[in-house]
XYZ file of C-alpha atoms in Angstrom:
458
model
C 113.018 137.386 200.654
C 109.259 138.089 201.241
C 109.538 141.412 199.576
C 111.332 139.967 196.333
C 108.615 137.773 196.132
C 105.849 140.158 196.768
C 107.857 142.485 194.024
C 107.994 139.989 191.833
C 104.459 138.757 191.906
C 103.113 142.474 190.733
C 105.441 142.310 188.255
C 104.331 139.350 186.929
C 101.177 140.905 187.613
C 101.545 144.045 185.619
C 103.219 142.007 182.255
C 100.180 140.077 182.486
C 98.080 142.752 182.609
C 100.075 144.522 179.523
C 99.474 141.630 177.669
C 95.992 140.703 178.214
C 95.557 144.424 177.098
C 97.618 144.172 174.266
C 95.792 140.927 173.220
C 92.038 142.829 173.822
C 93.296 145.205 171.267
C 94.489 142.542 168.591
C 91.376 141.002 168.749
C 89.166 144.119 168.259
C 91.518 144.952 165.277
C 91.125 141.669 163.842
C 87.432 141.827 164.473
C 87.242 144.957 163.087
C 89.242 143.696 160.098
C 87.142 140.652 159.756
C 83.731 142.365 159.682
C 85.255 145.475 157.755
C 87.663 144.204 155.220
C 87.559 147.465 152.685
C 89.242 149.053 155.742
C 91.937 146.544 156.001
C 92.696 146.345 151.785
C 92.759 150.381 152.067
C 95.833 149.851 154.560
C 97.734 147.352 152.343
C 96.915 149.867 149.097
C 98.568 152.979 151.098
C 101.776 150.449 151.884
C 101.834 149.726 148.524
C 101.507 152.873 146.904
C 104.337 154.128 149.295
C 106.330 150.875 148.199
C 105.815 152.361 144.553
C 107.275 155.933 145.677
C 110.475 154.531 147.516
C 111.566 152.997 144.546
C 112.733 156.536 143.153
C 115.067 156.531 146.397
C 116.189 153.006 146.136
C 117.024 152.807 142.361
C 119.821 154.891 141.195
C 118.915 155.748 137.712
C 115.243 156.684 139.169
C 117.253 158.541 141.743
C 118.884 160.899 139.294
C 116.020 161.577 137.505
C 113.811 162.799 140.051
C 116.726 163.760 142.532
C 116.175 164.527 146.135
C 113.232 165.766 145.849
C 111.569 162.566 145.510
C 110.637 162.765 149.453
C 107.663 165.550 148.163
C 106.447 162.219 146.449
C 106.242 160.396 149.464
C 104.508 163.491 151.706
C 102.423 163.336 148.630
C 101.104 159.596 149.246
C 100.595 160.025 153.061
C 98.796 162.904 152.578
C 96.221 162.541 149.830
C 95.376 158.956 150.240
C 91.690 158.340 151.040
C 90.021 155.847 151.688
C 87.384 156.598 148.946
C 88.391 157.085 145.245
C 86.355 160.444 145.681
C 88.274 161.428 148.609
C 91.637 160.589 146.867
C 90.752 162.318 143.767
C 89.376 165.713 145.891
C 92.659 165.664 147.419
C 95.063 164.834 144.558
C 93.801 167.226 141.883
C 93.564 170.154 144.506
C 97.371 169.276 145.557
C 98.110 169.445 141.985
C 96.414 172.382 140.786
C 97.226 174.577 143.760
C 101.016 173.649 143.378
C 100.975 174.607 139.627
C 98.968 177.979 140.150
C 101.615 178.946 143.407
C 104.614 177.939 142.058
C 103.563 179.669 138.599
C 102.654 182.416 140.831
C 105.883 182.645 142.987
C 108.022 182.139 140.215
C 106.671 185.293 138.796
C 106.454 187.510 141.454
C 110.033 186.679 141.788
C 111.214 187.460 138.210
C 109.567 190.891 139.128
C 110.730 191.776 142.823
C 114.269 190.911 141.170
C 113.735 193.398 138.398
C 112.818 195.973 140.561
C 115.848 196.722 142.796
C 116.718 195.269 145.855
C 115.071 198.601 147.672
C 111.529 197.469 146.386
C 112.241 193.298 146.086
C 111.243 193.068 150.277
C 108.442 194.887 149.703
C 106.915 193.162 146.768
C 107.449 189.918 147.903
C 105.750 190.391 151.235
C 102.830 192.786 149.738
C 102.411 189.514 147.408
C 102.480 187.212 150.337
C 99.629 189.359 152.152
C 97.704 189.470 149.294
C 97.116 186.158 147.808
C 97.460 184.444 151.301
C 94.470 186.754 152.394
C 92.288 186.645 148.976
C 92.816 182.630 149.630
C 91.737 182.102 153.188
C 88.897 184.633 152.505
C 87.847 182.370 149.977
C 88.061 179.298 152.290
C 84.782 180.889 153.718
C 82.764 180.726 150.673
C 80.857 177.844 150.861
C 80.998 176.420 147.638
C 84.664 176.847 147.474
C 85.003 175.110 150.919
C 83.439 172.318 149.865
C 85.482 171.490 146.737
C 88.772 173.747 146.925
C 89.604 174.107 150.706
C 92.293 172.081 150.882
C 93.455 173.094 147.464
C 93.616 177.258 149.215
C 95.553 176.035 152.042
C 97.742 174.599 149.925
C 98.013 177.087 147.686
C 98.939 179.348 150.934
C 101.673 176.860 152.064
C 103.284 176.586 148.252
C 103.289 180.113 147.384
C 104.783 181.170 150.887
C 107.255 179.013 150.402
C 108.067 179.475 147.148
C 107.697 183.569 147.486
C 110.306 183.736 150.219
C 112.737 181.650 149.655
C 116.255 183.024 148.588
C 117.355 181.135 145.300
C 117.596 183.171 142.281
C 115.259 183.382 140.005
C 116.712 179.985 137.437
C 117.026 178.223 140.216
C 113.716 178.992 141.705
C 112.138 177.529 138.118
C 114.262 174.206 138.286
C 113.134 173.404 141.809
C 109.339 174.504 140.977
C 109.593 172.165 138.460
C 110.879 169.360 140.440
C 108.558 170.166 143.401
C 105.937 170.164 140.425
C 106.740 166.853 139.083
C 107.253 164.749 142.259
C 103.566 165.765 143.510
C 102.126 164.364 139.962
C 104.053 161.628 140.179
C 102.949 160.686 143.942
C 99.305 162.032 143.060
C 99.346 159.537 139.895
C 100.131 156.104 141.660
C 97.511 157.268 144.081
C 95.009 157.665 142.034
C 96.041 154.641 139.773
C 96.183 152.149 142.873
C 92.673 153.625 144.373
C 90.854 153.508 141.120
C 92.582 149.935 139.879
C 92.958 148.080 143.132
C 89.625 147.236 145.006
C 87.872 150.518 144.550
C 86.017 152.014 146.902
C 83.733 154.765 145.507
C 82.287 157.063 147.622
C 78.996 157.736 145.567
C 78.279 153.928 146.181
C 79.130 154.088 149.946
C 76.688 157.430 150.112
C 73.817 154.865 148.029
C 74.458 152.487 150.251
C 74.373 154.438 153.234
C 70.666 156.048 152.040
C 69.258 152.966 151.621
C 70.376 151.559 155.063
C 69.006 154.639 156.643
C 65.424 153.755 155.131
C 65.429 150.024 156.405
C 66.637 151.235 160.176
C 63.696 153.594 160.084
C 61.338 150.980 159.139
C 62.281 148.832 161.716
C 62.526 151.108 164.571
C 59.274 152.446 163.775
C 57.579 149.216 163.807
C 59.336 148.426 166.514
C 58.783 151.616 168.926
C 55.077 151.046 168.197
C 54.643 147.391 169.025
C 56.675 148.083 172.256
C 54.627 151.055 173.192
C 51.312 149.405 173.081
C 52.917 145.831 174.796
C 53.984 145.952 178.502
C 56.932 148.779 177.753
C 60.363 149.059 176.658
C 61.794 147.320 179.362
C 59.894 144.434 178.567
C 62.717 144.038 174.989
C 63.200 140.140 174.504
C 66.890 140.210 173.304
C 69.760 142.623 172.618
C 68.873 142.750 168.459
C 65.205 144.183 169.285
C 66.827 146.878 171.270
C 69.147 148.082 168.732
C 66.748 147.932 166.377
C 64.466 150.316 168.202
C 67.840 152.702 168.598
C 68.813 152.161 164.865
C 66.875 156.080 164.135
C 69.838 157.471 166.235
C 71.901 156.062 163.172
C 69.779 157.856 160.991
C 70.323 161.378 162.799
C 73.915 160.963 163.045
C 74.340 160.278 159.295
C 74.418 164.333 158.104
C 77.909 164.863 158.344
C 78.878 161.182 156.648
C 76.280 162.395 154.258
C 77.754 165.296 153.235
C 80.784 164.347 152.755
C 80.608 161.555 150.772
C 78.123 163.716 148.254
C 81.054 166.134 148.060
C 83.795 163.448 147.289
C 80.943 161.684 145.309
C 80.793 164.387 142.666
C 84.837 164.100 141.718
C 84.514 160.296 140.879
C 83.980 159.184 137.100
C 81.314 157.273 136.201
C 81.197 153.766 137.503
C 79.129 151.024 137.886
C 75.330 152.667 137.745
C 75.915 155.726 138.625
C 76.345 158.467 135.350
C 79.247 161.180 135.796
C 76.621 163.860 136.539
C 74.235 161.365 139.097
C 72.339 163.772 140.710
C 74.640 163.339 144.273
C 72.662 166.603 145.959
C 69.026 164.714 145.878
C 70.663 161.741 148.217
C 71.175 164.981 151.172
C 67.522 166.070 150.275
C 66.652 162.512 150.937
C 68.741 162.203 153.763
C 67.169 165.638 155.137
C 63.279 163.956 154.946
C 64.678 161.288 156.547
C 66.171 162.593 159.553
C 63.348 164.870 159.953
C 60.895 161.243 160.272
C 63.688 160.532 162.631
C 63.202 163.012 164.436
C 59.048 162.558 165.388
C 60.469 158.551 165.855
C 62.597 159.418 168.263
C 59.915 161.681 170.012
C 57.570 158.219 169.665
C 60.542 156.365 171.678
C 61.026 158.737 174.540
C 56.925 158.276 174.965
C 57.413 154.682 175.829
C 59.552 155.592 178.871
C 57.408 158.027 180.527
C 56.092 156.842 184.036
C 51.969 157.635 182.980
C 49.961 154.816 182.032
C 47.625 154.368 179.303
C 44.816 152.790 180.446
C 44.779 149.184 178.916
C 41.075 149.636 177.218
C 42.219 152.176 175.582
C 45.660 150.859 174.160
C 43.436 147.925 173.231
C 40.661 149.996 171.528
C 43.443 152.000 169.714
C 46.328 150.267 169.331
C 45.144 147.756 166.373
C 44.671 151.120 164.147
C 48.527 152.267 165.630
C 49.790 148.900 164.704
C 48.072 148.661 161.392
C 49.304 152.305 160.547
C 52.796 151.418 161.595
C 53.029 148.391 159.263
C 52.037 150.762 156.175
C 54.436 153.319 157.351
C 56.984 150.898 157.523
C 56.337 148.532 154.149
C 56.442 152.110 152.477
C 60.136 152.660 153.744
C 61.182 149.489 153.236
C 59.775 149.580 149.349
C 61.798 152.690 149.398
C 64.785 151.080 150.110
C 64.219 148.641 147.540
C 63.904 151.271 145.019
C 66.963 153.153 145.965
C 68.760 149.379 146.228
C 67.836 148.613 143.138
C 67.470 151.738 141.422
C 64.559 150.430 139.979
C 60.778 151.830 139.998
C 57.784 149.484 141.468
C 54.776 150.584 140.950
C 53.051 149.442 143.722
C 54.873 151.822 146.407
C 51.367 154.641 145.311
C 49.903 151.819 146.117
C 51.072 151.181 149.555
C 51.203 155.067 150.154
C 47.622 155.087 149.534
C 47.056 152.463 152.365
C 49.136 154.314 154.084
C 46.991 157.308 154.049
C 43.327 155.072 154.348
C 45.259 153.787 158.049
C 45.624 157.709 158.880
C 42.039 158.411 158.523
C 41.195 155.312 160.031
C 43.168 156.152 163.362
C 41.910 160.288 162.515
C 38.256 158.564 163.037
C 39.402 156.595 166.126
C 40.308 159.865 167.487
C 37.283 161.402 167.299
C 35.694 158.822 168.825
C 37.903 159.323 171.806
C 35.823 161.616 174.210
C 33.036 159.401 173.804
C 35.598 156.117 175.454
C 36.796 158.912 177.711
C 33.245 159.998 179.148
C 32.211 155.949 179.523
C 35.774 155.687 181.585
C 35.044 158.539 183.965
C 31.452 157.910 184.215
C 32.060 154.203 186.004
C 33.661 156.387 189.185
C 32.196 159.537 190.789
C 30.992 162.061 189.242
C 33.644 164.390 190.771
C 35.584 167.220 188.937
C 39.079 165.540 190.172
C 38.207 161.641 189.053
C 36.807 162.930 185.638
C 40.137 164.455 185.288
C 42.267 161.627 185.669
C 41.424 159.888 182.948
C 42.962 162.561 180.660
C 46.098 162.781 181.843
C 46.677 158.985 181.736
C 45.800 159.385 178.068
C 47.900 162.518 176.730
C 50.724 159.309 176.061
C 48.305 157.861 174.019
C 47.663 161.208 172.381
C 50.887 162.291 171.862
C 51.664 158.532 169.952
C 48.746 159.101 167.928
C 49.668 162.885 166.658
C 53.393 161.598 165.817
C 52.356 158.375 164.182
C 49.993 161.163 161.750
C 52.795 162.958 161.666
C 55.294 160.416 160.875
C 52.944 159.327 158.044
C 52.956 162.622 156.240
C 57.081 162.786 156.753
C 57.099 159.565 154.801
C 55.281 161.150 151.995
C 58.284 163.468 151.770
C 60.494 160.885 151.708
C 58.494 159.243 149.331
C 58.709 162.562 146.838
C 62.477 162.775 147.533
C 63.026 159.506 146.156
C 60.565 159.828 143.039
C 62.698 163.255 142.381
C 65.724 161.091 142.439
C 64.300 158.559 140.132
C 63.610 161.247 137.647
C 66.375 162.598 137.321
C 68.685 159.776 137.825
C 65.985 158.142 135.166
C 65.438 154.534 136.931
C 64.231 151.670 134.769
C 60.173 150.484 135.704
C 60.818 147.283 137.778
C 58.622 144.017 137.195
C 56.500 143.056 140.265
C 55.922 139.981 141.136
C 52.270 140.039 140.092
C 53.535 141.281 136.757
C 56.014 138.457 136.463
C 53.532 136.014 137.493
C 50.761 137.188 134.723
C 53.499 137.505 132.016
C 55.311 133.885 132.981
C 51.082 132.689 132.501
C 50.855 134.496 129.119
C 53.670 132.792 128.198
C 52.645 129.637 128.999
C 49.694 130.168 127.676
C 51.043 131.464 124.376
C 53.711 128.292 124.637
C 49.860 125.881 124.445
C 48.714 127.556 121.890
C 51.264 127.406 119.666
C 51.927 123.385 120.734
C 48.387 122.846 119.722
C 48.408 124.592 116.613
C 51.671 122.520 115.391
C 49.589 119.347 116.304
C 46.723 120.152 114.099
């Protein structure tokens, strides 16, 4: 009795285990679905373009028409359905274009192995194969054909081997080409119908998007990596949003791939929303590239925070006012970059801001200078001993090495800063109204509104 009891208590055990764990993983998916709900539509779009698809196996007359090669239609949907229109459309004309070109192809290296004898048919049809499925993945390593037309080459391999070798006769072959031909536009069709029609997601606006939340997490960790170096230390982080703030860069040099690939998918889309047909999609990875190469010196700045030397505190205090000040320019100019690539609009005070930018670099340049002069008052309040004097200059190469990546950071921006005026050129953004202009225009107004009041009373 004791050991049916025991048994039955880690059974119980392990069901309630297996559910708690099943229940942990319903409620991440329905968080994930809650704070991600593009992600959940795309799942009820793919359901209902394979809804769409079944119906040629469910309705007779359909049925006929199409015939059992309606299931092609189906692999069709699974396959090619992205979650971006760009995606979707990369995949769908590729799936269609390689399966004309193959089947046109094996169709007529058929006609002609079957014309030549069956002595020379074999070796026609597998010279073709070796051929084309060699001159096709060769060109899979081309880069500009890899990044629009590599999955329209492997297909092209699969369809033409396929077609190629098979045994049919040569009528036949052309009625199921045809079919095979058919059922992928058909399936390719209500894909791109429902993606385009049915909460779009485009990926030249996720790739915008994902630019412009690249330059506020710089900003941020930036300003923040600087007011926790010169404060107590990074340990010293009041809550859990500070911290991931000062780890948002690592966002920022993870974004390359995500990057790229949404530029690639970006150029198939049509025009939508504010972005032309031809938006200049390649200046987004040249931004991108400036950016992760800022991220790159502010993730250098965080790794400084951690190290065990300290900075002497007169120093920090002498210094760090300049670092702060130079910090909050460096980061008001990313954040007015942002706002430009968020609103696709040109201010014109971002020279302005880049220009105080650049006064708080030769401010802290000038602080610099100045240094030996704070070091030799330091060392001169000890001994005047070789190893004392010493000291004080390896507590400071922290405070050094902050100082040469903040410069350094500062000219990084100014790429950025280029990168995005290039973009604004050639993507031709509209002049934006300050608020300064808005105010003095709003007065004019209401100035011109008391003049003309006056003049109807006289």
């Amino acid at each position: 009795m004791a050991n049916e009891k025991e048994s039955a208590r880690e059974l119980q055990g392990l069901i309630a285990r297996f559910l708690s764990k099943i229940w942990r993983f319903l409620e991440r998916a329905w968080n994930l679905g809650v704070s991600e709900p593009k992600k959940f539509i795309h799942c009820l779009k793919v359901g209902l373009a394979l809804s769409f698809v079944s119906l040629f196996y469910y309705m007779r007359p359909l049925y006929d028409g199409v015939g059992r090669n309606a299931m092609w239609a189906i692999m069709t949907v699974v396959v090619v359905f992205e979650y971006t229109v760009g995606a979707t459309l990369y995949k769908c004309i590729n799936r269609a274009t390689a399966t004309f070109l193959a089947g046109s192809l094996g169709v007529g290296v058929h006609w002609v192995a079957g014309q030549s004898g069956e002595n020379y048919e074999p070796i026609i049809l597998g010279s073709s194969v070796f051929l084309l499925a060699s001159a096709a993945t060769f060109s899979r390593f081309i880069p500009t054909i890899k990044a629009r037309f590599d999955y329209g080459a492997m297909i092209f391999i699969l369809t033409f081997s396929l077609v190629s070798l098979s045994g049919y006769r040569v009528d036949e072959l052309l009625t199921m080409a045809q079919n095979r031909v058919s059922t992928i536009l058909l399936g390719t069709s209500i894909c791109i119908l429902i993606s385009v029609l049915l909460c779009p997601v485009w990926a030249g606006n996720e790739l915008h998007l994902l630019v412009n939340s690249n330059a506020e997490k710089l900003a941020d960790s930036l300003e923040g990596c600087v007011a926790e170096f010169f404060s107590n230390g990074i340990g010293n982080t009041s809550n859990e949003d500070s911290s991931k703030k000062l780890q948002a860069y690592k966002c920022v040099l993870n974004s390359k791939g995500t990057a790229e690939s949404l530029a690639n998918f970006a150029r198939w889309e049509p025009a939508h929303g504010s972005f032309n047909f031809r938006h200049p999609w390649k200046q987004y990875l040249k931004i991108g590239a400036a950016m992760r190469n800022c991220g790159f010196c502010i993730e250098s700045l965080s790794s400084s925070i951690n190290l065990e030397v300290q900075v002497p505190k007169s120093l920090k205090k002498n210094l760090g006012d300049i670092c702060m000040r130079l910090s909050s320019h460096c980061s008001q100019v990313m954040k007015e970059l942002a706002a430009t690539m968020k609103t696709m609009r040109k201010y014109s005070t971002t020279n302005v801001l880049v220009g105080e930018m650049n006064f708080a670099v030769l401010e802290l340049q000038n602080a610099l200078k100045s240094l030996p002069n704070q070091l030799s008052q330091i060392g001169a309040k000890g001994e005047q001993t070789t190893t004392e004097f010493i000291v004080p200059f390896i507590d400071i190469l922290p405070l050094a090495t902050a100082i040469f990546l903040l410069i350094e950071i500062a000219a990084r921006i100014e790429g950025i800063v280029d990168a995005v005026d290039e973009l604004a050129d050639l993507a031709e953004f509209k002049p934006a109204i300050d608020e300064q202009s808005k105010q003095s225009q709003s007065t004019s107004d209401k100035t011109d509104d008391d003049t003309m009041k006056a003049l109807q009373k006289v």
